[in-house]
């Protein structure tokens, strides 16, 4: 099932790239593996996938030692400062930075490790009360405040668009995130190059690609529905 699903997702990404005149190599697929068991991750790995997304530190901690070490792990979920430590040196990118205190913690622990951790700023572009993320109007000032931190490098913006049956309703949000990233990049803030846009999930990734996504995060479309009854997470990453 996973192999066929990946094939069909791949075709749809390619078609969205063709429609919007983008190169397939400019869009990275992150397989969102939260709640899914190791054999399913291994199957995606055997199909050539190397970028996996999880929304809980504990789950990355459990899965990482059981899988090949050339996987790029992406932390895509809400993150508390006291959980950061394990991620440093173990994840490729943290997509969910939305406050200065969290950025400082990531920076400090990265410096202790002698590395720089790439991060994205999570923006609540639709202004939903239920979502984490910085307000669009506060994004530039957050980036300015954390830009000097030596242990992080802000690479771009991330958003979780509203759940919808009609992906077109999310196009304005994806477009707004891209415009915000262009505006901020133009300010030439020291140490900052906003080039990545992490947006689009199973229900709306084609629209996100058309609007400039460089990372799309697809779970259900690859691995099937999640069963939250088996975990204590009924929140699906919302507040
Ligand atoms: C779960 C999750 C996804 C994947 O959602 P699907 O609809 O299953 O593709 C993407 N991004 C984040 C932040 C998530 O928590």
Coordinates of C-alpha atoms and ligand atoms in Angstrom, one line a residue:
X1 CA 0.0 0.0 0.0
X2 CA 2.7 2.5 1.0
X3 CA 4.6 1.9 -2.3
X4 CA 1.5 2.6 -4.4
X5 CA 0.6 5.6 -2.2
X6 CA 4.0 7.1 -2.6
X7 CA 3.9 6.6 -6.4
X8 CA 0.6 8.4 -6.6
X9 CA 1.7 11.3 -4.3
X10 CA 4.9 11.5 -6.4
X11 CA 2.9 11.9 -9.6
X12 CA 0.7 14.5 -8.0
X13 CA 3.7 16.5 -6.9
X14 CA 5.2 16.3 -10.3
X15 CA 1.9 17.5 -11.9
X16 CA 1.6 20.4 -9.5
X17 CA 5.2 21.4 -10.3
X18 CA 4.4 21.2 -14.1
X19 CA 1.3 23.4 -13.6
X20 CA 3.3 26.0 -11.8
X21 CA 6.6 25.9 -13.7
X22 CA 8.6 24.6 -10.8
X23 CA 11.3 22.0 -10.6
X24 CA 10.5 18.8 -8.8
X25 CA 13.9 19.0 -7.1
X26 CA 12.8 22.3 -5.4
X27 CA 10.1 20.5 -3.4
X28 CA 11.0 18.0 -0.7
X29 CA 8.5 15.4 0.5
X30 CA 8.5 14.9 4.2
X31 CA 6.8 11.6 5.1
X32 CA 4.8 12.3 8.3
X33 CA 5.2 9.1 10.4
X34 CA 3.6 10.1 13.7
X35 CA 1.7 7.2 15.4
X36 CA 2.9 4.8 12.7
X37 CA 4.9 1.6 13.5
X38 CA 8.5 1.0 12.5
X39 CA 7.7 -1.5 9.7
X40 CA 5.8 1.2 7.9
X41 CA 8.6 3.6 8.2
X42 CA 11.0 1.0 7.0
X43 CA 8.8 0.4 4.0
X44 CA 8.9 4.0 3.0
X45 CA 12.7 4.0 3.6
X46 CA 13.0 1.0 1.3
X47 CA 11.1 3.0 -1.3
X48 CA 13.8 5.6 -1.2
X49 CA 12.2 8.1 1.3
X50 CA 14.8 9.8 3.6
X51 CA 12.9 12.7 5.2
X52 CA 10.5 11.8 8.0
X53 CA 8.4 14.1 10.1
X54 CA 7.3 13.6 13.7
X55 CA 5.4 15.9 16.1
X56 CA 6.6 14.5 19.4
X57 CA 10.1 14.3 20.8
X58 CA 9.4 11.0 22.6
X59 CA 8.4 9.4 19.3
X60 CA 11.5 10.4 17.5
X61 CA 13.5 9.2 20.5
X62 CA 11.8 5.8 20.3
X63 CA 12.0 5.4 16.5
X64 CA 15.4 6.8 15.6
X65 CA 17.6 4.0 17.1
X66 CA 15.4 1.4 15.3
X67 CA 15.9 2.8 11.8
X68 CA 18.9 3.5 9.4
X69 CA 20.9 6.5 10.4
X70 CA 20.8 8.3 7.1
X71 CA 17.2 9.4 7.8
X72 CA 16.6 13.2 8.0
X73 CA 14.2 13.6 10.9
X74 CA 12.1 16.8 11.0
X75 CA 10.4 18.0 14.2
X76 CA 7.1 19.4 13.0
X77 CA 5.1 19.6 16.2
X78 CA 4.7 22.0 19.0
X79 CA 7.8 21.9 21.1
X80 CA 8.4 22.6 24.8
X81 CA 11.7 23.9 25.9
X82 CA 12.4 21.0 28.4
X83 CA 12.1 18.6 25.5
X84 CA 14.6 20.2 23.1
X85 CA 17.7 18.5 24.3
X86 CA 17.3 15.2 22.5
X87 CA 16.6 16.9 19.2
X88 CA 19.9 18.7 19.0
X89 CA 22.2 16.8 16.6
X90 CA 19.5 14.3 15.9
X91 CA 17.1 16.2 13.7
X92 CA 17.7 17.9 10.4
X93 CA 15.4 20.8 11.0
X94 CA 12.9 22.1 13.6
X95 CA 9.8 23.5 11.8
X96 CA 7.9 24.7 14.8
X97 CA 9.7 27.7 16.5
X98 CA 7.2 30.3 17.5
X99 CA 8.7 32.1 20.4
X100 CA 12.0 33.6 21.5
X101 CA 12.5 31.5 24.6
X102 CA 12.3 28.3 22.6
X103 CA 14.8 29.7 20.0
X104 CA 17.2 30.6 22.8
X105 CA 17.0 27.1 24.3
X106 CA 17.7 25.5 20.9
X107 CA 20.6 27.9 20.3
X108 CA 22.2 27.3 23.7
X109 CA 22.0 23.5 23.5
X110 CA 23.2 23.6 19.8
X111 CA 26.2 25.7 20.9
X112 CA 27.0 23.2 23.6
X113 CA 27.0 20.6 20.9
X114 CA 29.1 22.7 18.6
X115 CA 26.5 22.8 15.9
X116 CA 24.0 25.2 14.3
X117 CA 20.4 23.9 14.1
X118 CA 18.3 25.0 11.1
X119 CA 14.9 26.1 12.1
X120 CA 11.7 27.4 10.6
X121 CA 9.3 29.9 12.2
X122 CA 5.7 28.6 12.6
X123 CA 3.2 31.2 11.5
X124 CA -0.5 31.0 12.3
X125 CA -1.3 32.5 9.0
X126 CA -5.1 31.9 9.3
X127 CA -5.2 33.2 12.8
X128 CA -7.0 30.2 14.2
X129 CA -7.2 30.1 18.0
X130 CA -6.7 26.4 18.0
X131 CA -3.2 26.6 16.4
X132 CA 0.2 27.4 17.7
X133 CA 2.4 29.7 15.7
X134 CA 3.3 33.4 15.7
X135 CA 0.9 35.9 14.3
X136 CA 1.9 37.1 10.7
X137 CA 2.3 40.7 12.0
X138 CA 4.7 39.6 14.7
X139 CA 6.8 37.3 12.5
X140 CA 9.4 39.9 11.4
X141 CA 10.1 41.1 15.0
X142 CA 10.5 37.6 16.3
X143 CA 13.0 36.8 13.5
X144 CA 14.9 40.1 14.2
X145 CA 15.0 39.2 17.9
X146 CA 16.4 35.7 17.4
X147 CA 18.6 36.4 14.3
X148 CA 21.8 37.0 16.4
X149 CA 21.5 33.7 18.3
X150 CA 24.6 31.7 17.3
X151 CA 23.2 28.2 17.6
X152 CA 20.3 28.5 15.2
X153 CA 19.9 29.5 11.6
X154 CA 16.4 30.7 10.5
X155 CA 15.8 29.1 7.1
X156 CA 12.2 30.0 6.4
X157 CA 8.6 29.8 7.5
X158 CA 6.1 27.0 8.2
X159 CA 2.4 26.9 8.6
X160 CA -0.4 24.5 9.3
X161 CA -3.4 25.6 7.3
X162 CA -7.0 25.0 8.4
X163 CA -8.5 21.6 8.0
X164 CA -10.7 21.7 4.9
X165 CA -12.4 19.5 2.3
X166 CA -11.6 22.0 -0.4
X167 CA -7.9 22.7 -0.8
X168 CA -8.6 25.9 -2.8
X169 CA -9.8 27.6 0.4
X170 CA -6.2 27.3 1.7
X171 CA -4.6 28.9 -1.3
X172 CA -4.8 32.4 0.1
X173 CA -3.0 31.2 3.3
X174 CA -0.2 29.6 1.4
X175 CA 0.1 32.7 -0.8
X176 CA 0.1 34.9 2.3
X177 CA 3.0 32.8 3.8
X178 CA 5.0 33.1 0.7
X179 CA 4.4 36.9 0.5
X180 CA 5.4 37.2 4.1
X181 CA 8.6 35.3 3.5
X182 CA 9.5 37.5 0.5
X183 CA 8.8 40.7 2.5
X184 CA 11.0 39.5 5.4
X185 CA 13.8 38.3 3.1
X186 CA 13.9 41.7 1.4
X187 CA 14.8 43.3 4.8
X188 CA 18.2 41.6 4.6
X189 CA 18.3 40.8 8.3
X190 CA 21.8 39.7 9.2
X191 CA 22.3 36.0 9.5
X192 CA 18.9 35.3 7.9
X193 CA 18.1 33.9 4.6
X194 CA 14.4 33.0 4.2
X195 CA 14.3 30.4 1.5
X196 CA 12.2 27.5 2.8
X197 CA 8.4 27.3 3.0
X198 CA 7.0 24.3 4.8
X199 CA 3.3 24.1 3.9
X200 CA 0.8 21.6 2.6
X201 CA -0.4 18.3 4.0
X202 CA -2.4 15.4 2.5
X203 CA -5.5 17.5 1.8
X204 CA -3.9 20.4 0.2
X205 CA -0.2 19.8 -0.8
X206 CA -0.8 20.3 -4.5
X207 CA -2.1 23.8 -3.9
X208 CA 0.8 24.4 -1.6
X209 CA 3.3 23.3 -4.3
X210 CA 1.6 25.7 -6.7
X211 CA 2.1 28.5 -4.2
X212 CA 5.8 27.8 -3.6
X213 CA 6.1 25.2 -0.9
X214 CA 9.7 23.8 -0.6
X215 CA 8.7 21.2 2.0
X216 CA 5.3 19.4 2.0
X217 CA 4.4 17.3 5.0
X218 CA 2.3 14.3 4.0
X219 CA 1.1 11.6 6.4
X220 CA -2.4 10.1 5.8
X221 CA -1.9 10.1 2.0
X222 CA 1.1 7.8 2.4
X223 CA 0.4 5.7 5.5
X224 CA -3.4 5.9 5.9
X225 CA -5.5 7.2 8.7
X226 CA -4.0 7.6 12.1
X227 CA -5.4 5.8 15.1
X228 CA -5.1 8.2 18.0
X229 CA -6.8 5.8 20.4
X230 CA -3.5 4.0 20.7
X231 CA -1.8 7.1 21.9
X232 CA -2.6 9.9 24.4
X233 CA -2.6 12.4 21.6
X234 CA -6.1 13.3 20.5
X235 CA -5.1 16.8 19.7
X236 CA -3.5 16.3 16.3
X237 CA -1.0 18.9 17.0
X238 CA -3.5 21.6 17.9
X239 CA -3.7 23.3 21.2
Ligands
LIG1 C1 0.1 15.3 11.2 C2 0.8 16.5 10.5 C3 0.9 16.5 9.1 C4 0.4 15.5 8.2 O1 -1.0 15.5 8.1 P1 -1.8 14.6 7.0 O2 -3.0 15.3 6.9 O3 -1.9 13.3 7.6 O4 -0.9 14.6 5.8 C5 1.6 17.6 8.6 N1 2.1 18.6 9.4 C6 2.0 18.6 10.7 C7 2.6 19.7 11.5 C8 1.3 17.5 11.3 O5 1.2 17.5 12.7

